[in-house]
Short mmCIF file of C-alpha atoms in Angstrom, two decimals:
data_model
loop_
_atom_site.label_atom_id
_atom_site.label_comp_id
_atom_site.label_asym_id
_atom_site.label_seq_id
_atom_site.Cartn_x
_atom_site.Cartn_y
_atom_site.Cartn_z
CA MET A 1 10.95 -13.05 -9.83
CA LYS A 2 8.91 -12.22 -6.68
CA ILE A 3 8.77 -8.41 -6.06
CA ASN A 4 7.26 -7.29 -2.54
CA ILE A 5 4.68 -4.36 -2.04
CA LYS A 6 4.83 -4.48 1.43
CA GLY A 7 4.04 -1.96 4.64
CA ALA A 8 3.44 1.74 3.78
CA ILE A 9 3.59 3.04 0.29
CA ILE A 10 5.81 6.50 0.56
CA GLN A 11 7.61 8.56 -1.29
CA SER A 12 11.34 7.65 -2.14
CA ASP A 13 12.47 10.61 -0.39
CA GLU A 14 10.96 9.46 3.14
CA ALA A 15 12.36 6.14 2.86
CA TRP A 16 15.12 6.95 5.38
CA ILE A 17 12.87 8.03 7.96
CA TYR A 18 11.33 4.23 7.90
CA ASP A 19 14.63 3.01 7.64
CA TRP A 20 15.46 4.65 10.64
CA TYR A 21 12.77 3.07 12.63
CA GLY A 22 13.06 -0.46 11.26
CA MET A 23 9.76 -0.07 9.43
CA GLU A 24 8.32 -1.82 6.52
CA TYR A 25 7.65 0.26 3.41
CA THR A 26 7.42 0.10 -0.40
CA THR A 27 8.55 2.81 -2.85
CA ALA A 28 8.06 3.43 -6.43
CA LYS A 29 11.77 3.97 -6.84
CA ASN A 30 12.18 0.31 -5.28
CA ILE A 31 9.95 -1.31 -7.43
CA GLU A 32 11.41 0.23 -10.63
CA ARG A 33 14.72 -1.10 -9.68
CA SER A 34 13.41 -4.66 -9.23
CA ILE A 35 11.84 -4.47 -12.64
CA ARG A 36 15.13 -3.41 -14.02
CA ASN A 37 17.00 -5.68 -12.19
CA ALA A 38 14.93 -8.99 -13.47
CA GLN A 39 16.05 -10.85 -16.84
CA PRO A 40 14.25 -10.01 -19.77
CA ASN A 41 10.97 -11.20 -20.38
CA GLU A 42 11.29 -13.00 -16.68
CA PRO A 43 7.85 -13.29 -15.39
CA LEU A 44 7.35 -11.06 -12.45
CA VAL A 45 5.13 -11.56 -9.24
CA PHE A 46 3.90 -8.78 -7.61
CA GLU A 47 2.97 -9.74 -3.80
CA ILE A 48 0.56 -7.28 -2.16
CA ASN A 49 -0.08 -6.70 1.87
CA SER A 50 0.13 -3.46 2.33
CA GLY A 51 -2.52 -0.43 3.91
CA GLY A 52 -1.71 1.69 1.37
CA GLY A 53 -0.09 5.35 1.65
CA ASP A 54 0.69 8.16 -0.52
CA VAL A 55 -1.42 8.10 -3.72
CA PHE A 56 1.00 9.49 -6.00
CA ALA A 57 3.26 6.70 -5.37
CA GLY A 58 0.70 4.16 -5.66
CA SER A 59 -0.34 5.51 -9.25
CA GLU A 60 3.37 5.46 -9.92
CA ILE A 61 3.51 1.64 -9.05
CA ARG A 62 0.53 0.87 -10.60
CA THR A 63 2.17 2.63 -14.05
CA LEU A 64 5.34 0.58 -13.46
CA ILE A 65 3.59 -2.53 -13.10
CA ALA A 66 1.09 -1.69 -16.05
CA ASN A 67 4.20 -1.38 -18.34
CA VAL A 68 4.99 -4.74 -17.76
CA ALA A 69 1.75 -6.11 -17.62
CA ASP A 70 2.47 -8.90 -20.21
CA ARG A 71 4.67 -10.64 -18.15
CA ALA A 72 3.23 -9.74 -14.74
CA THR A 73 0.81 -11.30 -12.09
CA ILE A 74 -0.19 -9.61 -8.80
CA ASN A 75 -1.20 -11.88 -5.92
CA ILE A 76 -2.95 -9.82 -2.84
CA ILE A 77 -1.59 -12.19 -0.27
CA GLY A 78 -3.12 -10.18 2.63
CA LEU A 79 -4.55 -6.69 2.29
CA ALA A 80 -4.67 -4.17 -0.76
CA GLY A 81 -5.65 -1.03 0.65
CA SER A 82 -5.99 2.48 -0.45
CA ALA A 83 -2.95 3.15 -2.63
CA ALA A 84 -2.55 -0.50 -2.74
CA SER A 85 -5.42 -1.26 -4.14
CA VAL A 86 -4.57 1.06 -7.25
CA ALA A 87 -1.22 -0.82 -7.30
CA ALA A 88 -3.29 -3.72 -7.64
CA THR A 89 -5.27 -2.91 -10.62
CA GLY A 90 -2.18 -2.51 -12.83
CA ALA A 91 -1.97 -6.21 -14.04
CA LYS A 92 -3.85 -9.67 -14.08
CA CYS A 93 -4.52 -10.05 -10.49
CA PHE A 94 -5.31 -12.74 -7.92
CA ILE A 95 -6.34 -12.50 -4.02
CA ALA A 96 -5.73 -15.04 -1.23
CA PRO A 97 -9.08 -16.88 0.04
CA THR A 98 -8.22 -14.68 3.29
CA GLY A 99 -7.26 -11.60 1.50
CA MET A 100 -8.97 -8.47 1.52
CA MET A 101 -9.32 -5.26 -0.60
CA MET A 102 -10.20 -1.58 0.68
CA ILE A 103 -10.95 1.52 -1.15
CA HIS A 104 -11.83 4.95 0.31
CA ASN A 105 -11.81 8.96 -0.55
CA VAL A 106 -8.44 10.45 -0.61
CA ALA A 107 -7.36 12.63 2.38
CA CYS A 108 -4.86 15.03 3.59
CA SER A 109 -3.78 17.31 6.18
CA THR A 110 -3.56 21.28 5.49
CA SER A 111 -3.70 24.62 7.51
CA GLY A 112 -4.83 27.87 6.26
CA ASP A 113 -8.30 29.92 5.72
CA TYR A 114 -11.69 29.06 4.24
CA ASN A 115 -9.92 29.91 0.53
CA THR A 116 -7.46 27.20 1.14
CA MET A 117 -9.77 24.80 2.71
CA ASP A 118 -12.35 25.23 -0.22
CA HIS A 119 -9.39 24.67 -2.66
CA THR A 120 -7.85 21.69 -0.73
CA SER A 121 -11.56 20.21 -1.08
CA GLU A 122 -11.64 20.63 -4.80
CA ILE A 123 -8.07 18.87 -5.40
CA LEU A 124 -9.28 16.00 -2.80
CA LYS A 125 -12.50 15.17 -5.23
CA LYS A 126 -10.29 15.51 -8.45
CA ALA A 127 -7.81 12.70 -6.52
CA ASN A 128 -10.77 10.71 -5.96
CA GLU A 129 -11.93 10.68 -9.58
CA ALA A 130 -8.01 9.99 -10.43
CA VAL A 131 -8.10 7.25 -8.15
CA ALA A 132 -11.72 6.13 -9.43
CA ASN A 133 -10.07 5.63 -12.90
CA ALA A 134 -7.75 2.85 -12.05
CA TYR A 135 -10.94 0.55 -10.68
CA VAL A 136 -12.85 1.61 -14.22
CA ALA A 137 -9.85 0.47 -16.27
CA LYS A 138 -9.85 -2.56 -14.19
CA THR A 139 -13.44 -3.67 -14.02
CA GLY A 140 -15.06 -1.50 -16.93
CA ARG A 141 -17.96 -0.31 -14.70
CA ASP A 142 -19.24 3.27 -13.81
CA ARG A 143 -16.82 5.50 -12.31
CA GLN A 144 -19.84 7.28 -10.03
CA GLU A 145 -20.24 3.40 -8.59
CA PHE A 146 -16.63 3.62 -7.76
CA LEU A 147 -16.92 6.62 -5.96
CA ASP A 148 -19.56 5.78 -3.94
CA LEU A 149 -17.75 2.66 -2.71
CA MET A 150 -15.09 5.08 -1.80
CA GLN A 151 -17.45 7.58 0.07
CA LYS A 152 -18.52 4.88 2.27
CA GLU A 153 -14.76 3.04 2.68
CA THR A 154 -15.52 -0.23 1.02
CA TRP A 155 -13.92 -3.36 2.47
CA PHE A 156 -13.93 -6.35 0.10
CA THR A 157 -13.59 -10.10 0.73
CA ALA A 158 -11.73 -12.30 -1.91
CA GLU A 159 -15.28 -13.40 -3.02
CA GLU A 160 -16.57 -9.77 -3.26
CA ALA A 161 -13.36 -8.13 -4.92
CA LYS A 162 -13.60 -10.97 -7.81
CA GLU A 163 -17.44 -10.56 -8.13
CA ALA A 164 -16.61 -6.57 -8.50
CA GLY A 165 -13.96 -7.44 -11.03
CA LEU A 166 -11.01 -6.06 -9.00
CA VAL A 167 -9.34 -9.07 -9.05
CA ASP A 168 -9.25 -11.85 -11.94
CA GLY A 169 -9.13 -14.62 -9.61
CA ILE A 170 -9.17 -16.36 -5.89
CA MET A 171 -5.83 -18.09 -5.34
CA PHE A 172 -5.91 -22.05 -4.65
CA GLU A 173 -9.81 -21.72 -5.54
CA ASN A 174 -9.02 -24.77 -7.87
CA GLN A 175 -7.02 -26.56 -5.29
CA ASN A 176 -7.40 -29.03 -2.68
CA ILE A 177 -5.93 -27.19 0.59
CA SER A 178 -6.35 -26.74 4.07
CA LEU A 179 -6.61 -23.08 6.02
CA ILE A 180 -5.35 -22.79 9.37
CA ASN A 181 -6.60 -20.38 11.84
CA GLY A 182 -5.95 -21.52 15.31
CA ILE A 183 -3.42 -21.18 18.09
CA GLY A 184 -1.49 -23.90 17.27
CA ALA A 185 -0.19 -22.15 14.03
CA GLY A 186 1.58 -19.25 16.05
CA LYS A 187 1.33 -16.89 18.90
CA LEU A 188 0.39 -13.36 18.19
CA LEU A 189 1.57 -10.78 20.79
CA PRO A 190 -1.06 -8.45 22.22
CA ARG A 191 -1.46 -5.32 20.43
CA GLU A 192 -0.79 -3.14 23.83
CA VAL A 193 2.81 -4.98 24.10
CA ILE A 194 3.72 -4.44 20.67
CA ASP A 195 2.58 -0.53 21.20
CA LYS A 196 4.55 -0.34 24.23
CA MET A 197 7.49 -1.79 22.45
CA GLN A 198 7.65 0.26 19.55
CA ALA A 199 7.04 3.76 21.71
CA GLY A 200 9.87 2.10 24.21
CA LYS A 201 11.93 1.64 21.09
CA ALA A 202 11.36 5.28 19.54
CA GLN A 203 11.99 6.84 22.81
CA LYS A 204 15.98 5.08 23.21
CA LEU A 205 16.53 6.15 19.57
CA GLN A 206 15.69 9.97 20.55
CA ASP A 207 17.48 9.59 23.58
CA PHE A 208 20.55 8.36 21.88
CA ASP A 209 19.90 11.02 18.78
CA ASN A 210 20.06 14.03 21.66
CA LYS A 211 23.24 12.66 23.54
CA PHE A 212 25.14 11.99 20.30
CA LYS A 213 24.18 15.44 19.21
CA LYS A 214 25.34 16.98 22.42
CA LEU A 215 28.58 15.64 21.47
CA GLY A 216 28.79 17.59 18.34
CA GLY A 217 27.93 14.52 15.94
CA THR A 218 25.09 13.81 14.05
CA ALA A 219 23.39 10.41 14.60
CA HIS A 220 21.38 9.86 11.29
CA VAL A 221 21.41 11.94 7.79
#
């Protein structure tokens, strides 16, 4: 059974917002449901292509995968960044030759006086150590080494991720395959076109929502 970990990793109570805008996401609740719906002892293949998101949701997903690690395989088919890189340490993991991993410090937004800022700083440092624990458990390497790599925001190629012990192997490395990176493989829309269309879509949805509310209704719940 294939289970996708794609798009932003978010808390379950935020899912309706992403649904509203038609954005791809992953929640621990969805992963748990997929695992539960699998047949007993059915092999599970988790495919990751995510830049990460909520650190605690990523931790929960990692734990869910680790609980079924004896029948799970993780394939990083694109990017496993941030919280997604934590999830990737939950079981035996392989990465596509063109895939990457990224690890960095935990971040957040807050407001308040200097006491609040000092307190938040301490929480972030502890959160960094908690995240580093996942990499240490996977590789057996020193925690400080990963804290230093997180401090610099480190990107790993497939080969570098394997050398660091973050993955167990590279997908297709023992197969005779041909990889394509050319205009014949498909046309990619310019970033500015995508951004313009996304902004237009969001504005139209907001306009519809406002008009609907004026009529005494609720466009979404």
